[in-house]
Short mmCIF file of C-alpha atoms in Angstrom, two decimals:
data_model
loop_
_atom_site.label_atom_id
_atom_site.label_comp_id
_atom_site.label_asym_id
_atom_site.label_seq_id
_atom_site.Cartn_x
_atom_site.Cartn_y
_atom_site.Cartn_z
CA UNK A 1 26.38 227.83 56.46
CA UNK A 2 29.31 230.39 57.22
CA UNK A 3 29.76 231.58 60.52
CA UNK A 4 30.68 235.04 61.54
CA UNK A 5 31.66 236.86 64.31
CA UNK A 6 29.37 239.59 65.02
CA UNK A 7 30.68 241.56 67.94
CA UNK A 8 31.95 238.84 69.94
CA UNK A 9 29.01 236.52 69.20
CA UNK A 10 29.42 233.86 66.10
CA UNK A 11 26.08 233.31 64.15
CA UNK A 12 25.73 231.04 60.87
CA UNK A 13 24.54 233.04 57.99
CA UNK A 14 23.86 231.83 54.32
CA UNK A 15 25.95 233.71 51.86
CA UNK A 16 25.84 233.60 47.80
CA UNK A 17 29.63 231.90 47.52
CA UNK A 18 27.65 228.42 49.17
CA UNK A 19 24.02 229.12 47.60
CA UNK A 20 24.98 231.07 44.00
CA UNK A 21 22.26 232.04 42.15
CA UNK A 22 22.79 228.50 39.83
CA UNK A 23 22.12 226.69 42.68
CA UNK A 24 18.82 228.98 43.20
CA UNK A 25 17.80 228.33 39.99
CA UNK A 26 18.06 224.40 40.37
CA UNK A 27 16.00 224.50 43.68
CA UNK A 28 13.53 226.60 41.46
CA UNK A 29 13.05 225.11 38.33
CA UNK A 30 9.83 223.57 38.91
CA UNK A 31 7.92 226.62 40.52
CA UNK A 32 5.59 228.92 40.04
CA UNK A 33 6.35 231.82 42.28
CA UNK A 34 3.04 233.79 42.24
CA UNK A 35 3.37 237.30 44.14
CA UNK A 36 0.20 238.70 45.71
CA UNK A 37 0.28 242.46 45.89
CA UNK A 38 1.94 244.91 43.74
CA UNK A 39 2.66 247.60 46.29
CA UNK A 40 5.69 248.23 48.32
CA UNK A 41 8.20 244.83 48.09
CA UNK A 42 5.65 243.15 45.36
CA UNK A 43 7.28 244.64 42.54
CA UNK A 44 10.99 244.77 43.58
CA UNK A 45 10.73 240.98 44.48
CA UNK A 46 8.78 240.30 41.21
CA UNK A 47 11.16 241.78 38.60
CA UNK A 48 14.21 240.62 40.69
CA UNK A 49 13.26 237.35 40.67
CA UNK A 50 12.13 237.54 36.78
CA UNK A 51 15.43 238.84 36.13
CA UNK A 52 17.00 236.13 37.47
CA UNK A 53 15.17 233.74 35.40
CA UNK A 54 12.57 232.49 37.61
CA UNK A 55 9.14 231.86 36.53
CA UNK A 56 7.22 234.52 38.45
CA UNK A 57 3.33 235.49 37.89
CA UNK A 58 1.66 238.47 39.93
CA UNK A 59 -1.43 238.90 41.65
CA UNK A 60 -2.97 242.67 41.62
CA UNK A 61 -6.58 243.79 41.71
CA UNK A 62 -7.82 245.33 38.94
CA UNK A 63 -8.41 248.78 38.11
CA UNK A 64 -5.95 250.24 40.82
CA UNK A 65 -2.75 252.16 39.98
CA UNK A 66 -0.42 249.01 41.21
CA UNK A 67 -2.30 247.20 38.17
CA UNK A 68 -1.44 249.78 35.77
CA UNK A 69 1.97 250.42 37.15
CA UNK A 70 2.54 246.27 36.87
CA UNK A 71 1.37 246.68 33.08
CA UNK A 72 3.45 249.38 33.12
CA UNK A 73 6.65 247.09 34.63
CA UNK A 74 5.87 244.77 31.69
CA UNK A 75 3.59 242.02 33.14
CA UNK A 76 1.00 240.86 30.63
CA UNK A 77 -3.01 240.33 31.98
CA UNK A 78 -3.93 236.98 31.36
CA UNK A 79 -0.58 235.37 31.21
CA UNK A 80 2.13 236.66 33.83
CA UNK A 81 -1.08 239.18 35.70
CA UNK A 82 -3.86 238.08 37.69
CA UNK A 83 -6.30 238.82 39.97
CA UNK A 84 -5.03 238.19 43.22
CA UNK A 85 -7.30 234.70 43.91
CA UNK A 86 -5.97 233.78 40.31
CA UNK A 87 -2.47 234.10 40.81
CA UNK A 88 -2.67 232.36 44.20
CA UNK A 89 -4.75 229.21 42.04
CA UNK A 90 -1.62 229.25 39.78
CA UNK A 91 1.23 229.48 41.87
CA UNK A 92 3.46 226.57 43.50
CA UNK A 93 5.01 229.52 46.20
CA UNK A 94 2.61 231.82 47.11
CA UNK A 95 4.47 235.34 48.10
CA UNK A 96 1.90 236.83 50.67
CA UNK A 97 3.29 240.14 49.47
CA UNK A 98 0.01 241.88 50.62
CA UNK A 99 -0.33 244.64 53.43
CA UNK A 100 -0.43 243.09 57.12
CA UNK A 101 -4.26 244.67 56.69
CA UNK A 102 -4.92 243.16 52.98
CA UNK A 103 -3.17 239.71 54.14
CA UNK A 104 -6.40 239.81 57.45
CA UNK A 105 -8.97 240.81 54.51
CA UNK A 106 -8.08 238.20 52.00
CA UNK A 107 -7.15 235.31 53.90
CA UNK A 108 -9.91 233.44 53.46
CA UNK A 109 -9.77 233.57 49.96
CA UNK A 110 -6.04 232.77 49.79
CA UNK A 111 -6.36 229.39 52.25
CA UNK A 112 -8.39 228.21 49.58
CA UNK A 113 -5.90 228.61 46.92
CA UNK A 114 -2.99 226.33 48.88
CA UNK A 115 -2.49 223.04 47.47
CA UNK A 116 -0.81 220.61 49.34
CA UNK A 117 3.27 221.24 49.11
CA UNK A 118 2.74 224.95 48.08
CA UNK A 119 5.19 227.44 49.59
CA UNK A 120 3.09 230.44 51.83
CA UNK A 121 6.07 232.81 51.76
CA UNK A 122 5.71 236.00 54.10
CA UNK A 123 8.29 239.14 53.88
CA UNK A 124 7.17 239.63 57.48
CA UNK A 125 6.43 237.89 60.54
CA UNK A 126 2.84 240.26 61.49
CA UNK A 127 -0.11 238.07 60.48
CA UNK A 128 1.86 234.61 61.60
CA UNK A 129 2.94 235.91 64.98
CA UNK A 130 -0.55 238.25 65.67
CA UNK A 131 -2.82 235.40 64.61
CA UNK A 132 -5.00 235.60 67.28
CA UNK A 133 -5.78 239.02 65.40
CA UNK A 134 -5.04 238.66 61.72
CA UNK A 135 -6.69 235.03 61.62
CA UNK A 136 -3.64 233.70 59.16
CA UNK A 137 -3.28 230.27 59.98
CA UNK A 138 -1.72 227.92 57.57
CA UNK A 139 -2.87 224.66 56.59
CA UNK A 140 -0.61 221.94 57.69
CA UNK A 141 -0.30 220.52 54.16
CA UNK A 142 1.88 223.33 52.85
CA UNK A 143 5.66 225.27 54.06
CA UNK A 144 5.42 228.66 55.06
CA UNK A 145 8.76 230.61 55.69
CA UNK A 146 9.67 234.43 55.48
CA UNK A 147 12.37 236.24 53.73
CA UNK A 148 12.34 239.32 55.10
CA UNK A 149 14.94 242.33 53.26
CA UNK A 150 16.66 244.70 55.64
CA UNK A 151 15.18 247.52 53.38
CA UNK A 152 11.98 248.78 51.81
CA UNK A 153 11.35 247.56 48.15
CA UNK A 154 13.20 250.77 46.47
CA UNK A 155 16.34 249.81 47.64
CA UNK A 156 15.60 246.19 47.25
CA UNK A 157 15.02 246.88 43.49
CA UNK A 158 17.82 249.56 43.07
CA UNK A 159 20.60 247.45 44.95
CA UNK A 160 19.74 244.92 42.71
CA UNK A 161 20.06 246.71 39.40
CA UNK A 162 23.59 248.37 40.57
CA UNK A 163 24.79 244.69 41.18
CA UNK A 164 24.72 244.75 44.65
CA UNK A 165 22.10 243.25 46.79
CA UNK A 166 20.40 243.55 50.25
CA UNK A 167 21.10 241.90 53.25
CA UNK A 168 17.95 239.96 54.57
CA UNK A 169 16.17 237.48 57.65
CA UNK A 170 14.84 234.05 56.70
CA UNK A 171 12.49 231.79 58.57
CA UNK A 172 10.68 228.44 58.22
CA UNK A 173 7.48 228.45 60.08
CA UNK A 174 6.23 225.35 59.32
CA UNK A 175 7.96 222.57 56.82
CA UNK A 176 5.33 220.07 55.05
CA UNK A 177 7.81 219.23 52.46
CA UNK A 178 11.11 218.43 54.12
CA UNK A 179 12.43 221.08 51.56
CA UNK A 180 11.10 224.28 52.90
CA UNK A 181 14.58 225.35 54.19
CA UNK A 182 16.25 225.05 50.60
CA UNK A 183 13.57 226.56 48.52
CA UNK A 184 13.25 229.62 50.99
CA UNK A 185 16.93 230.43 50.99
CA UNK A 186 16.79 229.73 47.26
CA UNK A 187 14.04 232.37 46.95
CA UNK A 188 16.27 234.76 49.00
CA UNK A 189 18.85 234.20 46.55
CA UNK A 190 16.64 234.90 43.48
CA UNK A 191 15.40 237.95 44.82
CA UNK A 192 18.97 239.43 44.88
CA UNK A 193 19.68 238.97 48.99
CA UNK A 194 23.55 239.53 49.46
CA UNK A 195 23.15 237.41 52.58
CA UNK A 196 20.74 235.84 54.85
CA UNK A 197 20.42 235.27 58.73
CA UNK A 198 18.28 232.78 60.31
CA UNK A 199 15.63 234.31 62.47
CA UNK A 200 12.03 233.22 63.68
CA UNK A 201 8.61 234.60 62.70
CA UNK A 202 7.97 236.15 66.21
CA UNK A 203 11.71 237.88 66.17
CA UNK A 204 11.75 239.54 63.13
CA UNK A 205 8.00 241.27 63.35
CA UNK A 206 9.54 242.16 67.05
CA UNK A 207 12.33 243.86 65.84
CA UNK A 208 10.93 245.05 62.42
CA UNK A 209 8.35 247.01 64.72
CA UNK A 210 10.64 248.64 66.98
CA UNK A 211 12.87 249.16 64.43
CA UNK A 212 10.34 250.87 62.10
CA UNK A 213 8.93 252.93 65.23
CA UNK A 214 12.20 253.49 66.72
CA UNK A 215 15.46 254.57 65.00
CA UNK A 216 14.42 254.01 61.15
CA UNK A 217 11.35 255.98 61.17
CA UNK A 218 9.75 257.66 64.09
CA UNK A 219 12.22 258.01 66.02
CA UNK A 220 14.25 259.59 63.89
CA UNK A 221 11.93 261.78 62.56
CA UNK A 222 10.75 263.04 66.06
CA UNK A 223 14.48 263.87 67.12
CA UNK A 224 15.31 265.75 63.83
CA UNK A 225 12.24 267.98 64.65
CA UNK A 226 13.27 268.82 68.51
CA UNK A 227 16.39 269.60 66.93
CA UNK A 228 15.22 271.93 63.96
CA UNK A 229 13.11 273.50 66.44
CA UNK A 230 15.07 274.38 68.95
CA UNK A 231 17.44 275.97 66.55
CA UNK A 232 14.38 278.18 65.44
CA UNK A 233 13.44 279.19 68.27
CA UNK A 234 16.65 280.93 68.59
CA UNK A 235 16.82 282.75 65.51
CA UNK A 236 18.66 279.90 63.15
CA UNK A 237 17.04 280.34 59.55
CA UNK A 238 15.65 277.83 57.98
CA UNK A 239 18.43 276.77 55.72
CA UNK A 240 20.72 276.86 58.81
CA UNK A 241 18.73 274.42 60.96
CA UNK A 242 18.02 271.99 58.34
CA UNK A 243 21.48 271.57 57.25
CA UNK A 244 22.46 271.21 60.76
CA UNK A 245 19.49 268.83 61.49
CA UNK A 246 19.48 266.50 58.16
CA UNK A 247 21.17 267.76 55.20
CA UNK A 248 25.03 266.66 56.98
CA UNK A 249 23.70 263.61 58.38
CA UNK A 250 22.74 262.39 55.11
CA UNK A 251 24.85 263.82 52.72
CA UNK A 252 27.84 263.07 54.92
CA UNK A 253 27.79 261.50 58.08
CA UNK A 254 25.79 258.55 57.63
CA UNK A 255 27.77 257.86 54.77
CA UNK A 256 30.91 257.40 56.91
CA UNK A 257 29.04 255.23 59.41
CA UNK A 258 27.75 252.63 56.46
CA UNK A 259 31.24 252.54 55.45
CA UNK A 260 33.10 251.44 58.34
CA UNK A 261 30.93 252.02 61.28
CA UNK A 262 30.56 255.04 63.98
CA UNK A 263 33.57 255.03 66.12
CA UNK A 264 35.00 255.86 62.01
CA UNK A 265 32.79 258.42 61.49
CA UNK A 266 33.96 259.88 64.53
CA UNK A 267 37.27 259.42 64.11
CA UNK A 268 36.79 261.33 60.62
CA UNK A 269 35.07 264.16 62.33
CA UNK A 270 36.63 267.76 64.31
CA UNK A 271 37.91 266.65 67.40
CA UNK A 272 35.31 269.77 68.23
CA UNK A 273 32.61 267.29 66.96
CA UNK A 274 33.94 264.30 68.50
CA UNK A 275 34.21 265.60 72.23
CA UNK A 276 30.77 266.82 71.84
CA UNK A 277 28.99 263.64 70.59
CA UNK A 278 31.07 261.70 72.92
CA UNK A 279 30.14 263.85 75.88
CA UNK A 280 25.90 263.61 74.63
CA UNK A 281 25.79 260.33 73.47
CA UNK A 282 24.98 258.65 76.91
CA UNK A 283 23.03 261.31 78.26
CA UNK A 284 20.35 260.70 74.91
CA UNK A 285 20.50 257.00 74.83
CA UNK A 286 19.87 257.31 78.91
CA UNK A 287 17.18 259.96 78.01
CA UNK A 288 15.08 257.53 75.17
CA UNK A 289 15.96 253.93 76.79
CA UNK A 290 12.64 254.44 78.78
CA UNK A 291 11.23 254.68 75.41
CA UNK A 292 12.32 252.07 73.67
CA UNK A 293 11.31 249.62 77.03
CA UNK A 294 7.88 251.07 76.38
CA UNK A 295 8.13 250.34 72.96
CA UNK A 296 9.35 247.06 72.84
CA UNK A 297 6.48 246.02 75.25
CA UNK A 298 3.89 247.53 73.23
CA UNK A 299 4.92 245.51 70.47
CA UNK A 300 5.87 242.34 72.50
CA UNK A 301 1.54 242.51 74.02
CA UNK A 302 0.37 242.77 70.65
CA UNK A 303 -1.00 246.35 71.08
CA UNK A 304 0.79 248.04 68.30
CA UNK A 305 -0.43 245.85 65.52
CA UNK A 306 -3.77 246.00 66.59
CA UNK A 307 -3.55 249.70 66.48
CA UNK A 308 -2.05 248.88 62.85
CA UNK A 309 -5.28 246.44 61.91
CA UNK A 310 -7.44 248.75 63.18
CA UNK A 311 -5.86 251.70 61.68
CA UNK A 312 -5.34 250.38 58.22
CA UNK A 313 -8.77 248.52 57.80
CA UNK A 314 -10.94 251.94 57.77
CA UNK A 315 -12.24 252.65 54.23
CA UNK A 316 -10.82 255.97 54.86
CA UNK A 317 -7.20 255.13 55.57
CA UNK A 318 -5.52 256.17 52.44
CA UNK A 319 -7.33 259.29 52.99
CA UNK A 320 -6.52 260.35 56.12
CA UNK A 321 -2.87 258.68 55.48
CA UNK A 322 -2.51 261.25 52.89
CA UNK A 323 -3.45 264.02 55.02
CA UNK A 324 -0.97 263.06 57.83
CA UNK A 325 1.82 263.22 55.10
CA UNK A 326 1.04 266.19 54.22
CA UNK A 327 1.33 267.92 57.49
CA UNK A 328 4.98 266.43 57.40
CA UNK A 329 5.19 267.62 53.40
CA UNK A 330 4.23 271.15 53.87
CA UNK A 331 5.81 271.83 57.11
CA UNK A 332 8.56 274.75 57.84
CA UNK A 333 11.31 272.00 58.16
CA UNK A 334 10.59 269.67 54.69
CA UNK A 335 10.10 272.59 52.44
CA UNK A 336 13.30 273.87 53.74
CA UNK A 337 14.64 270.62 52.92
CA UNK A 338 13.16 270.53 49.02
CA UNK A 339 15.02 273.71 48.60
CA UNK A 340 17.94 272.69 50.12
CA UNK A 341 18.01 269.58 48.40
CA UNK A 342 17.58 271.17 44.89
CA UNK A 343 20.66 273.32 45.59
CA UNK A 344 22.85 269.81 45.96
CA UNK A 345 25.64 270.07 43.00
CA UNK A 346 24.05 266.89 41.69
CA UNK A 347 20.50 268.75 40.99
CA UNK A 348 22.27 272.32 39.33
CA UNK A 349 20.59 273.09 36.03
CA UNK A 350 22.79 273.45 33.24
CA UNK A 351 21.84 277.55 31.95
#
């Protein structure tokens, strides 16, 4: 492994100069890699790894769109397609590609499928690390392990196709084998990771959680809205508030901080801009850190992903899903961003 200084602290990370895709191949040869669930990283790992010349089946149920959209992404019923218990029977890795709900509801079915030296392959750590709750507990006769992408299946997918990759977490739960290690980073390879870090079951569903309910989703979200609002409430149009809110941060400034960090971005701002955010910065991270302690417990006890179970096992949870988005859809501050969005230079119709 390489090892890198991140910050002062020097980890060992697994990079595709030591573990090339070749090398992948090789530890791959003799699989069957048979992803269950067509849904959200199902199909981004699936045609990666079929790219990349790995034999791959998938597991769907029938006569749901992600089984039309896999016909669709050119898997064939009966020969790369399956029913999800099918696809499980066939398969030599079994990619629990499922929701965290769907992976509780089928599990039973799926223990039955693992033969002994199968691969149970997780893109999270939930159902391992909330057993107690989910049920999922492996065999000992087979290797379970996670690779877990630092980015939803779109960008797993796109990255991939623009030559690229995504960075991602590995883990080995539990090695029957002696070869779990090499066959999970090899997987991480094939499905087009740029690098991965070592991690543990129990830290990556930790800080996936808080990450999802903190900066990358809710969080953010919440603070754009204060923002837009505030600027409303003082006359700012529409337009005005949303550029100010999100249209600069991700058009623009965000940009500069993937490139080379935040203390560049700043340095590439006004010096208007950069006394200002240097002045406010501590007072919101002192304002939120009570959050984020809050947080961090709730997911630490458990009680977040049993208000996930819970949630996402009612028959009516697309439903009501659906009607939660569109709150967010049709509110003030989104459909000012559709319009702002179709007046980017990129999206101006040729008259």
């Amino acid at each position: 492994m390489a090892e890198i200084d991140f910050g002062g602290v020097v980890e060992t990370v697994v990079t595709r100069e030591e573990f090339p895709l070749e090398k992948a191949r090789e530890v791959l040869k003799d699989e069957v890699v048979a992803v269950l669930g067509y849904g959200v990283q199902g199909p981004a790992q699936a045609l990666n790894m079929r790219d990349n010349g790995i034999k791959v089946i998938v597991g769907q149920r029938k006569g749901t769109p992600n089984w039309d959209k896999a016909i669709a992404d050119g898997w064939v019923p009966g020969e790369t397609l399956f029913t999800v218990e099918e696809a499980a029977e066939r398969g030599t890795v079994v990619q629990y590609l499922l929701s965290d709900a769907g992976q509780r509801s089928q599990w039973p079915k799926i223990v039955e499928s693992l033969d002994e030296g199968d691969l149970l392959y997780f893109s999270h750590g939930f159902s391992i690390t909330y057993k107690d709750d989910t049920g999922v507990i492996p065999p000992p006769h087979v290797d379970v392990a996670l690779v877990a992408p630092k980015g939803s299946g779109t960008s797993v997918r796109r990255n991939f196709l623009d030559g690229s990759g995504i960075n991602a977490s590995y883990a080995v739960h539990q090695d029957a084998t002696g070869k779990a290690e090499e066959r999970t980073i090899a997987l991480g390879i094939a499905i087009g990771a740029g690098y991965l870090f070592p991690t543990t079951f129990k830290s990556e569903v930790y800080s996936d959680l808080t990450g999802e309910r903190g900066i990358l989703m809710g969080a953010l979200a919440g603070v754009m809205e204060a923002q837009y609002n505030e600027l409303r409430k003082h006359g700012h149009s529409p337009s005005e508030a949303f550029n100010e809110t999100v249209e600069e941060l991700t058009q623009s400034l965000i940009r500069l901080v993937g490139e080379n960090g935040m203390d560049w971005m700043y340095a590439n701002c006004s010096t208007t801009a950069q006394r200002g955010a240097l002045d406010w910065k501590d007072k919101f991270r002192d304002a939120v850190a009570p959050v984020f302690t809050d947080l961090y417990e709730k997911v630490a006890s458990g009680h977040e992903a049993r208000i996930t179970l819970e949630a996402n096992s009612r028959d009516d949870y697309r439903a009501q899903l659906e009607k939660e988005l569109t709150v967010i859809h049709e509110s003030e501050m989104w459909q000012a961003g559709a319009a702002v969005r179709s007046l980017r230079p990129e999206n101006w119709k040729e008259k």
